[in-house]
Structures are given as C-alpha cells and as structure tokens.
C-alpha cells in the first residue's frame, strides 16, 4: 500500500537556521502531497500542499516541491523561528482511488531555540 | 479554527469501560475520518464515513465502532477499554467535489485509560 517515510527527529535548531525535513513516498497512483503541522497541545493544521509533479507548495515561509522522479516532498524553511517549534507530518492522498484517507509519516519534532 | 468540532476534549476512564467520542464536521463536508495518535504508533487511520456509509476501514480494533448520522456528525465508540487505548483521537472531514484533497482536523479528544 501507499506509505510515507520522513526523517526521524527530534530536530533541534537555533533561531534563523535553515530547516530541511526529508519526506519520501511510495504510491501506486499519482497522489497529492501535504505537510501538516501540530503545535503543542493542538490539532493538525494544513501547512502546505502540492497536487502534481513540480508543483511547489508554500506557506508561512515554508516550501516543498513535488518531485516525482525522486518520489520526494522535502520541507524547507530558510530561517526558522522559536514559534516554528512543532511536530511536522508529511502525508499523501491518492484522489484517483476515490475518497481515500490521508496516509501520514511518523512525524518529525522540531525544536527551535533562541 | 478548522471548523471541525470534537467533544470531549479530555476523558479519563478505567479499564473495561466504554466511551463515545463525538465529531461534527465542517459545514458541507460529507466525509468524516477518525485517526488515533499514540506515541509509539504515530497517526493511524481508523475508519472513514461518507454521507452516512462506511467507506474505508483502517487499523480499527473490533472493540471500536463508529457511525455517521443523518446530520453528518459522527461518533466513535470505544469499548472494553485497555491501558493501550490511551491516545489522542482525531476526527477530520473533507469535501468531495472540487476538493484538492486536504483533510481538516479537529483539536482531538485525549483519552486516558487508568
């Protein structure tokens, strides 16, 4: 079945450092790709998405590009802030297979220190 | 605010007991999804309903059941509770036509089984 693999955390960075969280996927179809973020004590929020190859999703300074050739959707941010401390989940959903659920990676915890 | 409402936010109960978690999807969303988030298992898809009918089933135990009512709210019933059922249970909803695939999550119901 479809699956998502993302880098294990935790990741600890200093404020203004560059962030990369790797995400690769396996899918039989042609999925849409997502990054969700979970701040402490809260639910999951959609951070960004991409629905086809070479699409770049972006939001709040975060970016990720849908790379079909490498089956990857790495999350990047040029300068992290303390407020970015959260757990980040990469996910996929194959809409061509009907109204299917999201498949999540295990999550990567990011801690940003001042 | 995602528009998805879950109650209760916190629930503490004893082993062997039964609880019901409730979810109201975003206005207009016909699909409801239930996920379990535990420390060791990450985000696990449990079950999906679409307009009152079960659409997909994931890693849901036989002790667990769910339903979606005509007003589209959903309930997740957990019975014969065990210590290992302690987790955060999320409900999510999604649109059908015109959707780019994202799910919108509630803030979760934290279940503690003592």
Tab-separated table of C-alpha atoms in Angstrom:
chain	number	residue	atom	x	y	z
A	1	UNK	CA	0.000	0.000	0.000
A	2	UNK	CA	0.862	3.662	-0.089
A	3	UNK	CA	3.339	4.873	2.509
A	4	UNK	CA	5.303	7.914	3.626
A	5	UNK	CA	8.768	7.953	5.153
A	6	UNK	CA	10.106	11.061	6.831
A	7	UNK	CA	13.274	11.759	8.703
A	8	UNK	CA	13.271	10.847	12.350
A	9	UNK	CA	13.540	13.556	14.897
A	10	UNK	CA	13.854	15.290	17.058
A	11	UNK	CA	15.484	18.121	15.180
A	12	UNK	CA	16.907	20.958	17.243
A	13	UNK	CA	17.928	24.188	15.540
A	14	UNK	CA	18.951	27.646	16.574
A	15	UNK	CA	16.759	30.557	15.595
A	16	UNK	CA	17.372	31.753	12.000
A	17	UNK	CA	18.889	28.416	10.969
A	18	UNK	CA	17.919	26.669	7.725
A	19	UNK	CA	15.469	23.799	8.037
A	20	UNK	CA	15.070	20.716	5.885
A	21	UNK	CA	12.827	17.802	6.793
A	22	UNK	CA	13.066	14.969	4.302
A	23	UNK	CA	10.000	13.121	3.088
A	24	UNK	CA	9.744	10.346	0.512
A	25	UNK	CA	6.696	8.413	-0.533
A	26	UNK	CA	5.607	5.186	-2.151
A	27	UNK	CA	2.369	5.173	-4.079
A	28	UNK	CA	0.846	3.075	-6.822
A	29	UNK	CA	-1.091	6.023	-8.184
A	30	UNK	CA	-0.398	9.710	-8.551
A	31	UNK	CA	-1.062	11.213	-5.135
A	32	UNK	CA	-1.449	14.690	-3.768
A	33	UNK	CA	1.164	15.537	-1.143
A	34	UNK	CA	0.794	17.509	2.065
A	35	UNK	CA	2.654	18.849	5.064
A	36	UNK	CA	0.687	19.184	8.271
A	37	UNK	CA	1.912	20.835	11.466
A	38	UNK	CA	0.895	20.097	15.040
A	39	UNK	CA	1.740	22.769	17.601
A	40	UNK	CA	1.946	21.709	21.249
A	41	UNK	CA	-1.467	20.816	22.608
A	42	UNK	CA	-3.254	21.433	19.326
A	43	UNK	CA	-4.684	19.507	16.404
A	44	UNK	CA	-3.205	19.128	12.949
A	45	UNK	CA	-3.176	22.091	10.623
A	46	UNK	CA	-2.507	22.007	6.926
A	47	UNK	CA	0.776	23.795	6.262
A	48	UNK	CA	1.082	23.378	2.501
A	49	UNK	CA	0.188	21.045	-0.344
A	50	UNK	CA	1.038	20.107	-3.934
A	51	UNK	CA	-1.157	18.161	-6.302
A	52	UNK	CA	1.075	17.411	-9.283
A	53	UNK	CA	4.697	16.961	-10.253
A	54	UNK	CA	6.923	20.055	-9.962
A	55	UNK	CA	4.257	21.939	-8.026
A	56	UNK	CA	5.693	23.977	-5.167
A	57	UNK	CA	3.576	24.428	-2.075
A	58	UNK	CA	4.404	27.341	0.190
A	59	UNK	CA	3.057	28.942	3.336
A	60	UNK	CA	4.460	30.938	6.267
A	61	UNK	CA	7.957	30.815	4.755
A	62	UNK	CA	7.888	27.025	4.366
A	63	UNK	CA	8.236	25.425	0.936
A	64	UNK	CA	8.111	21.931	-0.534
A	65	UNK	CA	8.343	20.790	-4.153
A	66	UNK	CA	6.646	17.691	-5.524
A	67	UNK	CA	9.437	15.653	-7.125
A	68	UNK	CA	8.004	12.687	-8.989
A	69	UNK	CA	11.374	11.459	-10.223
A	70	UNK	CA	12.706	11.085	-6.684
A	71	UNK	CA	9.264	10.488	-5.059
A	72	UNK	CA	10.073	13.212	-2.555
A	73	UNK	CA	8.428	16.231	-0.939
A	74	UNK	CA	11.049	17.734	1.352
A	75	UNK	CA	10.020	20.604	3.629
A	76	UNK	CA	12.316	23.642	3.802
A	77	UNK	CA	12.425	26.981	5.541
A	78	UNK	CA	15.199	29.498	5.183
A	79	UNK	CA	15.117	30.958	8.690
A	80	UNK	CA	13.249	29.229	11.492
A	81	UNK	CA	11.748	30.949	14.499
A	82	UNK	CA	11.044	29.723	18.005
A	83	UNK	CA	7.349	29.764	17.094
A	84	UNK	CA	8.008	27.081	14.453
A	85	UNK	CA	8.642	24.520	17.195
A	86	UNK	CA	6.102	21.783	16.475
A	87	UNK	CA	5.686	18.310	15.016
A	88	UNK	CA	5.609	18.172	11.224
A	89	UNK	CA	3.856	15.412	9.314
A	90	UNK	CA	4.266	14.565	5.663
A	91	UNK	CA	1.211	12.916	4.096
A	92	UNK	CA	-0.177	11.702	0.817
A	93	UNK	CA	-3.597	11.065	-0.589
A	94	UNK	CA	-4.414	9.312	-3.837
A	95	UNK	CA	-7.552	11.034	-5.059
A	96	UNK	CA	-7.654	8.888	-8.175
A	97	UNK	CA	-8.570	5.931	-5.987
A	98	UNK	CA	-11.682	7.593	-4.657
A	99	UNK	CA	-12.272	9.447	-1.429
A	100	UNK	CA	-9.380	7.770	0.351
A	101	UNK	CA	-7.870	8.777	3.703
A	102	UNK	CA	-4.585	10.574	4.215
A	103	UNK	CA	-1.557	8.393	4.804
A	104	UNK	CA	0.871	10.009	7.245
A	105	UNK	CA	4.529	9.688	8.008
A	106	UNK	CA	5.543	9.237	11.641
A	107	UNK	CA	6.172	12.917	12.196
A	108	UNK	CA	9.307	14.961	12.909
A	109	UNK	CA	9.542	17.007	16.059
A	110	UNK	CA	11.279	20.357	15.583
A	111	UNK	CA	12.580	22.405	18.465
A	112	UNK	CA	13.928	25.887	17.763
A	113	UNK	CA	15.975	27.523	20.482
A	114	UNK	CA	16.631	31.248	20.820
B	1	UNK	CA	-10.261	27.163	13.671
B	2	UNK	CA	-10.721	24.307	11.210
B	3	UNK	CA	-14.492	24.156	11.623
B	4	UNK	CA	-14.358	20.557	12.865
B	5	UNK	CA	-15.619	20.183	16.427
B	6	UNK	CA	-14.747	17.311	18.718
B	7	UNK	CA	-16.066	16.540	22.170
B	8	UNK	CA	-14.990	15.863	24.820
B	9	UNK	CA	-11.504	17.377	24.729
B	10	UNK	CA	-10.321	15.240	27.616
B	11	UNK	CA	-11.638	11.999	29.024
B	12	UNK	CA	-10.318	9.854	31.865
B	13	UNK	CA	-11.796	6.451	32.456
B	14	UNK	CA	-10.967	2.999	33.767
B	15	UNK	CA	-10.082	-0.246	32.038
B	16	UNK	CA	-13.080	-2.202	30.850
B	17	UNK	CA	-15.233	0.858	30.405
B	18	UNK	CA	-16.875	2.229	27.260
B	19	UNK	CA	-16.691	5.782	25.915
B	20	UNK	CA	-18.142	7.700	22.998
B	21	UNK	CA	-16.293	10.439	21.152
B	22	UNK	CA	-18.257	12.871	19.046
B	23	UNK	CA	-17.330	14.806	15.927
B	24	UNK	CA	-19.125	17.494	13.938
B	25	UNK	CA	-17.592	18.025	10.502
B	26	UNK	CA	-17.202	21.332	8.694
B	27	UNK	CA	-20.366	22.665	7.167
B	28	UNK	CA	-20.877	20.992	3.787
B	29	UNK	CA	-18.328	18.211	4.277
B	30	UNK	CA	-19.775	14.756	3.706
B	31	UNK	CA	-16.743	12.670	4.648
B	32	UNK	CA	-15.577	12.047	8.186
B	33	UNK	CA	-12.350	10.284	9.135
B	34	UNK	CA	-11.145	9.034	12.512
B	35	UNK	CA	-7.460	8.777	13.410
B	36	UNK	CA	-5.665	7.603	16.519
B	37	UNK	CA	-2.433	9.268	17.574
B	38	UNK	CA	-0.282	7.464	20.094
B	39	UNK	CA	3.366	7.991	20.991
B	40	UNK	CA	4.582	4.692	19.586
B	41	UNK	CA	2.245	4.283	16.592
B	42	UNK	CA	2.057	7.773	15.189
B	43	UNK	CA	-1.122	8.730	13.324
B	44	UNK	CA	-3.158	5.650	12.485
B	45	UNK	CA	-6.225	5.799	10.273
B	46	UNK	CA	-9.173	4.055	11.884
B	47	UNK	CA	-12.259	4.481	9.743
B	48	UNK	CA	-13.953	6.723	7.180
B	49	UNK	CA	-17.606	7.516	6.572
B	50	UNK	CA	-19.160	9.233	3.604
B	51	UNK	CA	-22.700	10.558	3.866
B	52	UNK	CA	-23.666	8.001	6.469
B	53	UNK	CA	-21.995	4.973	4.975
B	54	UNK	CA	-18.716	3.319	5.867
B	55	UNK	CA	-16.237	3.985	3.065
B	56	UNK	CA	-12.883	2.696	4.271
B	57	UNK	CA	-11.558	0.848	7.259
B	58	UNK	CA	-8.028	1.019	8.594
B	59	UNK	CA	-6.428	-0.318	11.740
B	60	UNK	CA	-9.579	-0.253	13.832
B	61	UNK	CA	-9.958	-2.803	16.597
B	62	UNK	CA	-13.102	-4.913	16.847
B	63	UNK	CA	-13.758	-3.285	20.240
B	64	UNK	CA	-14.123	0.029	18.419
B	65	UNK	CA	-17.020	1.069	16.226
B	66	UNK	CA	-18.227	4.217	14.580
B	67	UNK	CA	-21.189	5.643	12.769
B	68	UNK	CA	-22.209	8.769	10.903
B	69	UNK	CA	-25.673	10.121	11.461
B	70	UNK	CA	-28.083	11.808	9.006
B	71	UNK	CA	-26.969	15.239	10.219
B	72	UNK	CA	-23.417	14.113	9.291
B	73	UNK	CA	-21.967	14.175	12.779
B	74	UNK	CA	-20.049	11.055	13.711
B	75	UNK	CA	-19.404	9.094	16.868
B	76	UNK	CA	-16.548	6.750	17.685
B	77	UNK	CA	-17.379	4.145	20.307
B	78	UNK	CA	-14.552	2.525	22.233
B	79	UNK	CA	-15.438	-0.412	24.477
B	80	UNK	CA	-13.689	-2.821	26.846
B	81	UNK	CA	-11.011	-0.199	27.172
B	82	UNK	CA	-7.413	-1.188	27.796
B	83	UNK	CA	-4.456	0.845	29.006
B	84	UNK	CA	-3.062	0.798	25.480
B	85	UNK	CA	-6.111	2.629	24.148
B	86	UNK	CA	-4.889	5.801	25.816
B	87	UNK	CA	-4.270	8.167	22.928
B	88	UNK	CA	-5.366	11.291	21.144
B	89	UNK	CA	-8.281	10.607	18.797
B	90	UNK	CA	-8.723	12.976	15.881
B	91	UNK	CA	-11.654	13.495	13.624
B	92	UNK	CA	-11.234	15.067	10.215
B	93	UNK	CA	-13.565	15.999	7.409
B	94	UNK	CA	-13.228	16.743	3.733
B	95	UNK	CA	-15.174	17.991	0.787
B	96	UNK	CA	-15.921	15.852	-2.204
B	97	UNK	CA	-16.394	17.724	-5.437
B	98	UNK	CA	-13.784	20.330	-6.179
B	99	UNK	CA	-11.537	19.129	-3.421
B	100	UNK	CA	-7.761	19.216	-3.750
B	101	UNK	CA	-7.556	16.514	-1.163
B	102	UNK	CA	-6.800	18.126	2.182
B	103	UNK	CA	-8.468	16.978	5.353
B	104	UNK	CA	-9.462	19.405	8.069
B	105	UNK	CA	-8.810	18.197	11.582
B	106	UNK	CA	-10.460	18.856	14.890
B	107	UNK	CA	-8.428	19.520	18.025
B	108	UNK	CA	-8.773	15.949	19.165
B	109	UNK	CA	-10.118	14.064	22.151
B	110	UNK	CA	-7.465	12.923	24.607
B	111	UNK	CA	-8.424	9.613	26.190
B	112	UNK	CA	-6.643	8.388	29.300
B	113	UNK	CA	-7.413	4.861	30.477
B	114	UNK	CA	-6.318	4.141	34.059
